[in-house]
mmCIF file of C-alpha atoms in Angstrom:
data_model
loop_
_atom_site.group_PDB
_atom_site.id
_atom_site.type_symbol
_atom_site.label_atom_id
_atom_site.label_comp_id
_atom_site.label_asym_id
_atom_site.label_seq_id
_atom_site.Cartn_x
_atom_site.Cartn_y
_atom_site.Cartn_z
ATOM 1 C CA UNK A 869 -10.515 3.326 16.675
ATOM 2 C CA UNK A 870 -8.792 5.886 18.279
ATOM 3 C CA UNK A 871 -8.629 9.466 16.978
ATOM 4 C CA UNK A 872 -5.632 10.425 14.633
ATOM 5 C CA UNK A 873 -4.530 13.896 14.150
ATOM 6 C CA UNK A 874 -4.573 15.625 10.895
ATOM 7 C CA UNK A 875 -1.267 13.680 8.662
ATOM 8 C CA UNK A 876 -0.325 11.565 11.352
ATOM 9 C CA UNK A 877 2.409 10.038 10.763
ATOM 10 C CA UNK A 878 2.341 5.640 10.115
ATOM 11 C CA UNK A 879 3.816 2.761 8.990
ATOM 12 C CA UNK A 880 3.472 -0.297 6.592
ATOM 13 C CA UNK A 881 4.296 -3.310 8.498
ATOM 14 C CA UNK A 882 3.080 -6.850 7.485
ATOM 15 C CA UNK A 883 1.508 -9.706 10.067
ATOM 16 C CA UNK A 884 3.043 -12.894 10.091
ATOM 17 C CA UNK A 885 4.034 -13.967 13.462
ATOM 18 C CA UNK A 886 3.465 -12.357 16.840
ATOM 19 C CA UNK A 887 0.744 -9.618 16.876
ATOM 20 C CA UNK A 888 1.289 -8.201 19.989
ATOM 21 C CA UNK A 889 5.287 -7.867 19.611
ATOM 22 C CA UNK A 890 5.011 -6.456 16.206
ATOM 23 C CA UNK A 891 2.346 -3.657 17.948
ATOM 24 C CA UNK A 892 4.888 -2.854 20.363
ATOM 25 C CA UNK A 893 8.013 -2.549 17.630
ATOM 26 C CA UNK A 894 5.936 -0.157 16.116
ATOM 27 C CA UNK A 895 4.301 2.166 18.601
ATOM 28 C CA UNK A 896 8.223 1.961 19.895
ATOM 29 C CA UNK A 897 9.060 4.002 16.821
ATOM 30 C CA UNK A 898 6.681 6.158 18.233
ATOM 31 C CA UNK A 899 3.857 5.780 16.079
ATOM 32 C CA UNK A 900 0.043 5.185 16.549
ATOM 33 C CA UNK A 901 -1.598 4.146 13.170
ATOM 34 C CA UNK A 902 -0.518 2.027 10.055
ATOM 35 C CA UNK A 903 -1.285 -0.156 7.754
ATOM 36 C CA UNK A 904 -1.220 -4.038 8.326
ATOM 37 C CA UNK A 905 -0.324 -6.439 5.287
ATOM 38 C CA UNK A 906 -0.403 -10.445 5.264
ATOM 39 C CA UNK A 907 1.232 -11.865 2.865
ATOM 40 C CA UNK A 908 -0.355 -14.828 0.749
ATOM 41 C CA UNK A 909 1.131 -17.802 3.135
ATOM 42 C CA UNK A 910 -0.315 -16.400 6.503
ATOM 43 C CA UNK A 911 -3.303 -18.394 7.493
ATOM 44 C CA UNK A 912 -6.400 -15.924 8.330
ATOM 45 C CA UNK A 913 -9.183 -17.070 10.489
ATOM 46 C CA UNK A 914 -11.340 -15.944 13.485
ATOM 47 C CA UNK A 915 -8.281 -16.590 15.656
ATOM 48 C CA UNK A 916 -6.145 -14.871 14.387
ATOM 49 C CA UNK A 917 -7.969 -11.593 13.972
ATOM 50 C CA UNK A 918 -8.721 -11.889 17.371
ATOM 51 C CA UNK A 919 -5.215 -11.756 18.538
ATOM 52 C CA UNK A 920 -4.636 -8.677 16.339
ATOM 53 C CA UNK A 921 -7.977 -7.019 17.893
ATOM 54 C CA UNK A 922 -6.476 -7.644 21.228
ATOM 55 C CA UNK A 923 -3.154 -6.280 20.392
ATOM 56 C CA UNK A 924 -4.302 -3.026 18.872
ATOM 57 C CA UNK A 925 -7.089 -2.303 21.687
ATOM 58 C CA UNK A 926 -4.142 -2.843 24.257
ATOM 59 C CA UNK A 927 -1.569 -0.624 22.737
ATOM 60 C CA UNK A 928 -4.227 1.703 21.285
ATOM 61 C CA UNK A 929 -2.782 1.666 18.162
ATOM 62 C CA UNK A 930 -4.769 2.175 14.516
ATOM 63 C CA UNK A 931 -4.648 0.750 11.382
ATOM 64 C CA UNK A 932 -5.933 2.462 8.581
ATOM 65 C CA UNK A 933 -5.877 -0.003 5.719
ATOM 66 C CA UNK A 934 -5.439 -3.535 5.402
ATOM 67 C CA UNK A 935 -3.211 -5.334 2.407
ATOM 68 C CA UNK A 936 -3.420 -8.287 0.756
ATOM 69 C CA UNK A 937 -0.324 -9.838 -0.802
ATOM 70 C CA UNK A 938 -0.619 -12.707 -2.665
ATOM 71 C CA UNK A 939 1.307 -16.292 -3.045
ATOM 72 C CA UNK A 940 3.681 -16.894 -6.118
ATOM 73 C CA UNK A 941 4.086 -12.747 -7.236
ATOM 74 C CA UNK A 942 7.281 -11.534 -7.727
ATOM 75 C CA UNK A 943 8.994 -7.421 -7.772
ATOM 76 C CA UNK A 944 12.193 -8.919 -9.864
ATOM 77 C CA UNK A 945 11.933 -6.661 -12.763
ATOM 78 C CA UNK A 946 8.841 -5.013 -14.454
ATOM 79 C CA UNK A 947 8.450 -8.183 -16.906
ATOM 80 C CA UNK A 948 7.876 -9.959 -13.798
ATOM 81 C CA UNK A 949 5.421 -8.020 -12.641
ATOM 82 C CA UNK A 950 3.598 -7.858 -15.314
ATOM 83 C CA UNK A 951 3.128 -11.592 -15.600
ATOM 84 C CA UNK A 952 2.846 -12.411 -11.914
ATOM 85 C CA UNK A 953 1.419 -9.519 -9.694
ATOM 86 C CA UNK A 954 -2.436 -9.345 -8.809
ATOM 87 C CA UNK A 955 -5.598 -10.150 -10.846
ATOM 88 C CA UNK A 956 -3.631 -10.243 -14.333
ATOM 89 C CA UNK A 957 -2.699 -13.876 -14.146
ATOM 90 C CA UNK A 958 -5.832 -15.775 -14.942
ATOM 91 C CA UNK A 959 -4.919 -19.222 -13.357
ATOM 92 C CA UNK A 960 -4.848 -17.617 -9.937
ATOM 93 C CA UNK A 961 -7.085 -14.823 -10.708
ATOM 94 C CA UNK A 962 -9.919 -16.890 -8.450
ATOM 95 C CA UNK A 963 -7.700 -17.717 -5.984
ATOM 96 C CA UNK A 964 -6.272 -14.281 -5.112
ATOM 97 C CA UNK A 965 -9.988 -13.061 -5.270
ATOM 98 C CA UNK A 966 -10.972 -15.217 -2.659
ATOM 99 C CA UNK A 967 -8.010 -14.218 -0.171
ATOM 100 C CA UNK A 968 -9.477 -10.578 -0.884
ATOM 101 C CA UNK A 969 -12.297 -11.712 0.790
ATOM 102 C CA UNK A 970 -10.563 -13.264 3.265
ATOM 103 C CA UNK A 971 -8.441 -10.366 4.041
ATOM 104 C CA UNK A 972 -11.340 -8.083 3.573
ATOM 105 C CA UNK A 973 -13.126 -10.132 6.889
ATOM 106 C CA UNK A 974 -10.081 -9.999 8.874
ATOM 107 C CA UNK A 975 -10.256 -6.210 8.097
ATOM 108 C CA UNK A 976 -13.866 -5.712 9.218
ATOM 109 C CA UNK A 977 -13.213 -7.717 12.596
ATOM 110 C CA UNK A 978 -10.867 -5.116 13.120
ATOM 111 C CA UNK A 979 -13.248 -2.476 12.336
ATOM 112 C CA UNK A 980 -10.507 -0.956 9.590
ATOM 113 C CA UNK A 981 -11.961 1.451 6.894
ATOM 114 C CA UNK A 982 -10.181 0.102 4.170
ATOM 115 C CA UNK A 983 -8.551 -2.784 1.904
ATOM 116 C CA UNK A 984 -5.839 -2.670 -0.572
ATOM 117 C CA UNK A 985 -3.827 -4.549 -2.660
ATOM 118 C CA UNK A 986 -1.844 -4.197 -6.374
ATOM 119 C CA UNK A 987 -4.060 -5.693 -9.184
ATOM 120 C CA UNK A 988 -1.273 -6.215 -11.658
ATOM 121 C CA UNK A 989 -0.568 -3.893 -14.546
ATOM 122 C CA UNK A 990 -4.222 -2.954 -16.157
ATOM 123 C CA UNK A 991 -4.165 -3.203 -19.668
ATOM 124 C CA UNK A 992 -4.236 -0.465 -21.988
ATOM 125 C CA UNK A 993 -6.705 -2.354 -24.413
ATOM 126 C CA UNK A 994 -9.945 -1.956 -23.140
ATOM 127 C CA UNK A 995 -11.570 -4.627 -25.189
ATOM 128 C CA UNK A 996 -8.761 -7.178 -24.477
ATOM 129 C CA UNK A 997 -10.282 -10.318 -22.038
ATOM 130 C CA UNK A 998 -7.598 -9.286 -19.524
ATOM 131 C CA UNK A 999 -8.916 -5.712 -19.239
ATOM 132 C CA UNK A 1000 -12.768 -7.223 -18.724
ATOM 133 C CA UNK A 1001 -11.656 -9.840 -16.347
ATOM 134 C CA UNK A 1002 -9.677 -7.263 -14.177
ATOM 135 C CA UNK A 1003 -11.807 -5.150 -14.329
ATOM 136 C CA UNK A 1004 -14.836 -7.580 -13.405
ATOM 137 C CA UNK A 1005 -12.821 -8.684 -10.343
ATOM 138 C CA UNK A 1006 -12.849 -5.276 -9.125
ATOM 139 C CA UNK A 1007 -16.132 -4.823 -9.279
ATOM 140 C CA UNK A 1008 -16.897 -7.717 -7.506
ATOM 141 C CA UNK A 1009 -14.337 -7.260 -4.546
ATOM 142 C CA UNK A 1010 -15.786 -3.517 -4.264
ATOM 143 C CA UNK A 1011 -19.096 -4.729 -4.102
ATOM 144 C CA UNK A 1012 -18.344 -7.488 -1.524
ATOM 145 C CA UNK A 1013 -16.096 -4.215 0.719
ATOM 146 C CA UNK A 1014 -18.587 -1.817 0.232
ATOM 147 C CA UNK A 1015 -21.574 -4.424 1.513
ATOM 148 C CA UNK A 1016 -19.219 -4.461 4.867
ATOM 149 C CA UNK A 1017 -18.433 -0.752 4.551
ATOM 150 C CA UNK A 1018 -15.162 -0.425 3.343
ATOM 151 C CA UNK A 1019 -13.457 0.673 0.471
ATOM 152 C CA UNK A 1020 -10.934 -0.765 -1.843
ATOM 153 C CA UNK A 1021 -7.981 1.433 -2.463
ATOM 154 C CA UNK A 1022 -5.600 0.748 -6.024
ATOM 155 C CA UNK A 1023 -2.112 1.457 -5.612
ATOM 156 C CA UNK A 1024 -0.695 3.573 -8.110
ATOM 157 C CA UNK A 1025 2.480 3.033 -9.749
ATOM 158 C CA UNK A 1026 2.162 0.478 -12.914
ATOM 159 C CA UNK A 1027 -0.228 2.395 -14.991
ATOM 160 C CA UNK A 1028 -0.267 6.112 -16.142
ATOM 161 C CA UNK A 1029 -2.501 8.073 -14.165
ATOM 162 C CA UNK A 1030 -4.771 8.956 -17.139
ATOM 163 C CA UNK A 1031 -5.306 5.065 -17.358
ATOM 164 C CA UNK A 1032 -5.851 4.510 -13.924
ATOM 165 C CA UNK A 1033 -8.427 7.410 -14.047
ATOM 166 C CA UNK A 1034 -10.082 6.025 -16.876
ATOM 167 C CA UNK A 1035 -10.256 2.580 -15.287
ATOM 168 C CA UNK A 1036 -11.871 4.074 -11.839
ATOM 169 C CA UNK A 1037 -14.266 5.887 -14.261
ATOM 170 C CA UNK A 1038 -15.200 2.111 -15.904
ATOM 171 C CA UNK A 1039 -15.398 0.048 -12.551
ATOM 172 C CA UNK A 1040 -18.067 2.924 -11.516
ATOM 173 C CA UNK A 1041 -18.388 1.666 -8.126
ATOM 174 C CA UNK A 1042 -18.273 4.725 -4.919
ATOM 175 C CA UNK A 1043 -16.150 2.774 -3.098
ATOM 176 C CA UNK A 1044 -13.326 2.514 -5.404
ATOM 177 C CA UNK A 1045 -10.558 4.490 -4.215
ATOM 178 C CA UNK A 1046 -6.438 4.964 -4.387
ATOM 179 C CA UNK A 1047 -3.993 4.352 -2.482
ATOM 180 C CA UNK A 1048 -1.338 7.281 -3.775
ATOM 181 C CA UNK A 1049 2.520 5.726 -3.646
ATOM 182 C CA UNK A 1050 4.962 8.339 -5.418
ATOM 183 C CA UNK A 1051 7.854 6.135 -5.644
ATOM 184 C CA UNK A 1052 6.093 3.412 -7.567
ATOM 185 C CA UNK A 1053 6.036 5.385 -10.436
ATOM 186 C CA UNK A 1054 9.202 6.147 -10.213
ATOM 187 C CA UNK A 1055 10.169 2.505 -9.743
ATOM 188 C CA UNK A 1056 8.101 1.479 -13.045
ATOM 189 C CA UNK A 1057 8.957 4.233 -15.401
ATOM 190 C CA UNK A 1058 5.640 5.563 -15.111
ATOM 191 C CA UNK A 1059 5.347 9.412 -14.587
ATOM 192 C CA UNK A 1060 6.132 12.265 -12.231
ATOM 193 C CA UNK A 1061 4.408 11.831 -9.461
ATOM 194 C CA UNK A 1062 3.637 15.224 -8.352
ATOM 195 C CA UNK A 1063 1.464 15.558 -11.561
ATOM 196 C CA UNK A 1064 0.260 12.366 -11.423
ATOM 197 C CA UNK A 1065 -1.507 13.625 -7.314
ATOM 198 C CA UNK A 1066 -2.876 16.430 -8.707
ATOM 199 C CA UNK A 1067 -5.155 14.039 -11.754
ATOM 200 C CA UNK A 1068 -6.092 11.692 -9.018
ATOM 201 C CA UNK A 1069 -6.548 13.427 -6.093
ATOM 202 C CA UNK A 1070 -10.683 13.104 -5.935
ATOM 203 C CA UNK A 1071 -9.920 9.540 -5.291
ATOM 204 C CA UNK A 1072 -6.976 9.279 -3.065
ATOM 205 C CA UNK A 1073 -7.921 8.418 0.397
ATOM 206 C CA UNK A 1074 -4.334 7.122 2.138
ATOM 207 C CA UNK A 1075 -0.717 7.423 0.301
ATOM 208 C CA UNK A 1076 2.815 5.905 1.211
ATOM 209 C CA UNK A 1077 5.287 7.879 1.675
ATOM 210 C CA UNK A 1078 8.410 6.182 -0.366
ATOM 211 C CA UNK A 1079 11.028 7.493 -2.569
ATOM 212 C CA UNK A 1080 13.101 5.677 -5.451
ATOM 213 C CA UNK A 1081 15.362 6.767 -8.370
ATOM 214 C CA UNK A 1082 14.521 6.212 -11.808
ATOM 215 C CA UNK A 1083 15.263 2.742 -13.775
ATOM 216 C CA UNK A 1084 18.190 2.106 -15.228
ATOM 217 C CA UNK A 1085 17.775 3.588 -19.264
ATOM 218 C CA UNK A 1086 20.174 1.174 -20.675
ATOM 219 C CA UNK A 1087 18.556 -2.108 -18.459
ATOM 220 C CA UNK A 1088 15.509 -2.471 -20.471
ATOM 221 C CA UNK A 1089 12.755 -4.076 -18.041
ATOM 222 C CA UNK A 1090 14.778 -2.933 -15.428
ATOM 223 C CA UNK A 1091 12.679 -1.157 -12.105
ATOM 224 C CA UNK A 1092 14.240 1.859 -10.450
ATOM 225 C CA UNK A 1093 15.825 1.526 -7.046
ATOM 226 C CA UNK A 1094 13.756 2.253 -3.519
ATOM 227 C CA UNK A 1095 15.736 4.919 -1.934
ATOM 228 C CA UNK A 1096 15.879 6.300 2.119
ATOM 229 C CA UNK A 1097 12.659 8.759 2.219
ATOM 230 C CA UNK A 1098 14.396 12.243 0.620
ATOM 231 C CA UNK A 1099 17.016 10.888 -0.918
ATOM 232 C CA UNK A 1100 15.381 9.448 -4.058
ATOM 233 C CA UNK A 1101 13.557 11.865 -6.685
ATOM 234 C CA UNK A 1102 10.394 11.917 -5.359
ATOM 235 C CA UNK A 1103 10.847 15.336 -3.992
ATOM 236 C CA UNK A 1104 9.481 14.670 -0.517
ATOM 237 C CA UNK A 1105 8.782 18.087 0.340
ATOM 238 C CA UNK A 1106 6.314 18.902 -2.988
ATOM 239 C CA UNK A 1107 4.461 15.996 -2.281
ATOM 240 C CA UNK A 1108 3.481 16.719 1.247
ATOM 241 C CA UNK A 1109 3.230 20.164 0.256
ATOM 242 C CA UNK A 1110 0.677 18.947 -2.627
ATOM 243 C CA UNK A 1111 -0.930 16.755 -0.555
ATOM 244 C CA UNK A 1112 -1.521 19.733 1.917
ATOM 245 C CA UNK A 1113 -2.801 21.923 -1.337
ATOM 246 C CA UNK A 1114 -5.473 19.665 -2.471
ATOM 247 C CA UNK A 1115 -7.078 18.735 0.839
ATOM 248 C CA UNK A 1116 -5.310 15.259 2.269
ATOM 249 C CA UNK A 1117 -6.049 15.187 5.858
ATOM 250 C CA UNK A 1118 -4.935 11.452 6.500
ATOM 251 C CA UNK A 1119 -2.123 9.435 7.626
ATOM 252 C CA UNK A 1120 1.438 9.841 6.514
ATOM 253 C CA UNK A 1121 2.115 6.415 6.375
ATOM 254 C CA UNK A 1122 6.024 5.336 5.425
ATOM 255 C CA UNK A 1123 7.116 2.164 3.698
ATOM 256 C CA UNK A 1124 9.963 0.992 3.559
ATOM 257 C CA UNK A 1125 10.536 -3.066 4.466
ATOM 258 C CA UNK A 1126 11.801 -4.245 7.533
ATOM 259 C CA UNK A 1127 10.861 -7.275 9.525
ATOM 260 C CA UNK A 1128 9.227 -5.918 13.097
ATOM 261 C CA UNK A 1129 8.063 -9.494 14.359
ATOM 262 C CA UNK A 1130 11.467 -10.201 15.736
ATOM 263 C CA UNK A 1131 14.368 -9.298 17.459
ATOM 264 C CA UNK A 1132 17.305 -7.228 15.669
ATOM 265 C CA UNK A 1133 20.790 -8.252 16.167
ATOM 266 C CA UNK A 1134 24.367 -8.339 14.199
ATOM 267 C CA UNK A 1135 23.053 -10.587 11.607
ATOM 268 C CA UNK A 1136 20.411 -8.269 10.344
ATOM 269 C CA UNK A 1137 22.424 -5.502 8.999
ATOM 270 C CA UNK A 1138 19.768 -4.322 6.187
ATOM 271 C CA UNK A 1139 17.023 -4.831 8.502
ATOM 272 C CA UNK A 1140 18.739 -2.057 11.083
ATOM 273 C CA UNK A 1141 19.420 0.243 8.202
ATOM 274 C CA UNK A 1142 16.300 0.357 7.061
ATOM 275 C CA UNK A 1143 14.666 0.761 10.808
ATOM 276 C CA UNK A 1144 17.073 3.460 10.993
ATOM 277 C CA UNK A 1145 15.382 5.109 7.286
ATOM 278 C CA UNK A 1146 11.887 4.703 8.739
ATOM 279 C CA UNK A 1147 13.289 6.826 12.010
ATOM 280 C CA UNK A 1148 14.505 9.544 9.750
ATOM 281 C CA UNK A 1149 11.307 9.097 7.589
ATOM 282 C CA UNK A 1150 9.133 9.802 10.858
ATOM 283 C CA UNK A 1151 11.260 12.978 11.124
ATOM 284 C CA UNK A 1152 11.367 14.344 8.174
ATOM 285 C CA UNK A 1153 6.964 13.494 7.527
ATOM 286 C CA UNK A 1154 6.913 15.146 10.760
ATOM 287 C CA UNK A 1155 8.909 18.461 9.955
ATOM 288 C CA UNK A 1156 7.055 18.777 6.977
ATOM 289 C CA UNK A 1157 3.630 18.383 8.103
ATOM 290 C CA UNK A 1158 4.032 20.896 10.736
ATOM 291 C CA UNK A 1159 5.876 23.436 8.678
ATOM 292 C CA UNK A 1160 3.077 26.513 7.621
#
């Protein structure tokens, strides 16, 4: 793994197709580290990670943290979240458990630090059998990272900070960090974010760099809307500048979803908007990070 300097600047991009191609989209952009997501329908397997070794030690390029998406969740609105997203639903709760695993292997034959994924809204009842199992599931996929060195990074986003302190707190496991994303609790409703940083910021080890605007008040269940990086209500510029106060040295890393496996032409419009947001995104991260 190649040194990265203080907030350098990276990318969310997922692995589906062509490893080497989607390496070279992405150090095109001018980047050198980023996090790598597969999605629940992409096979994983020795051969595979070994064609994404060989593409990052030929372009030289890091990734920081690996993601695990899973088959059969769904973003539509926050009832759908709620019912579909991570460990919460308990007929695939083994399932997705063993694809962490799965993704967690690919990640160490890449010799990346860390593993993420959501894990569905946490409940607030702490004696409910959803809570327990959640939380159980955590402990075990920490257990299984940390025996292979890694940690497991939360995203924030669909639980109050306070709750997703308290939860860290109960899983009691070192290896059990976040992964800070301000826009996500815009996007569910959920609190400031700038705030929110400043109560978890003992445990955040990498952050995405999104923005949104708030949900709709009069579309109950309704999520807020992802927004170009600086034009949403994140407030960009306080949370690098908070990030800067309490300590974060690593990567910048933007999402915001395009498709880098293949070629962009006429017919993917929102695909070349967006690849034009991450350009001003790398911009603007890097203007920030370098202002005093």
């Amino acid at each position: 793994m190649q040194h990265l300097k203080h907030m350098e600047v990276g990318l969310v991009f997922w692995g589906e197709k062509n490893p080497a191609f989607t390496i070279r989209q992405v150090k095109a952009l001018g980047l050198a580290c980023g996090h790598l997501g597969f999605a629940g329908h992409v096979r994983l397997g020795s051969g595979i990670a070994q064609q994404w070794k060989e593409a990052l030690d030929e372009n030289h390029f890091t990734v920081t943290t690996i993601w695990a998406a899973h088959e059969g969740e769904s973003y539509a609105d926050i009832p759908t979240v709620q019912r579909t997203v991570g460990f919460i639903p308990p007929e695939t709760r083994d399932a997705r458990e063993a694809r962490a695993r799965e993704v967690i292997d690919t990640g160490v034959a890449l010799g990346i630090p860390s593993f993420a994924c959501h894990i569905g809204f946490v409940p607030e009842e702490r004696d409910s059998s959803d809570y327990n199992a959640v939380r159980n599931v955590v402990r075990r996929i920490c257990d299984y990272a940390g025996d292979r060195n890694m940690s497991f990074a939360l995203e924030t986003g669909q639980e109050r900070a306070e709750l997703m302190r308290d939860f860290l707190a109960d899983v009691d496991r070192e290896n059990l960090k976040i992964n800070f994303d301000p826009a996500n609790m815009i996007l569910y409703g959920t609190a400031e974010p700038i705030p929110a940083l400043e109560q978890l910021a003992p445990w955040v080890v990498s952050v995405h760099c999104k923005d949104a605007n708030w949900p709709p008040k009069d579309v109950p269940g309704a999520l807020g809307t992802e927004m170009p990086l600086g034009q949403g209500v994140v407030n960009i510029n306080c949370f690098v500048a908070k990030l800067k106060e309490i300590g974060y040295k690593g990567p910048l890393t933007i999402e915001r979803e395009v498709s880098l496996d293949q070629e962009m032409d006429d017919r993917h419009k929102e695909g070349l908007s967006h690849l034009q947001d991450i350009r001003d995104a790398i911009a603007l991260l890097t203007r920030l990070r370098d202002e005093a």
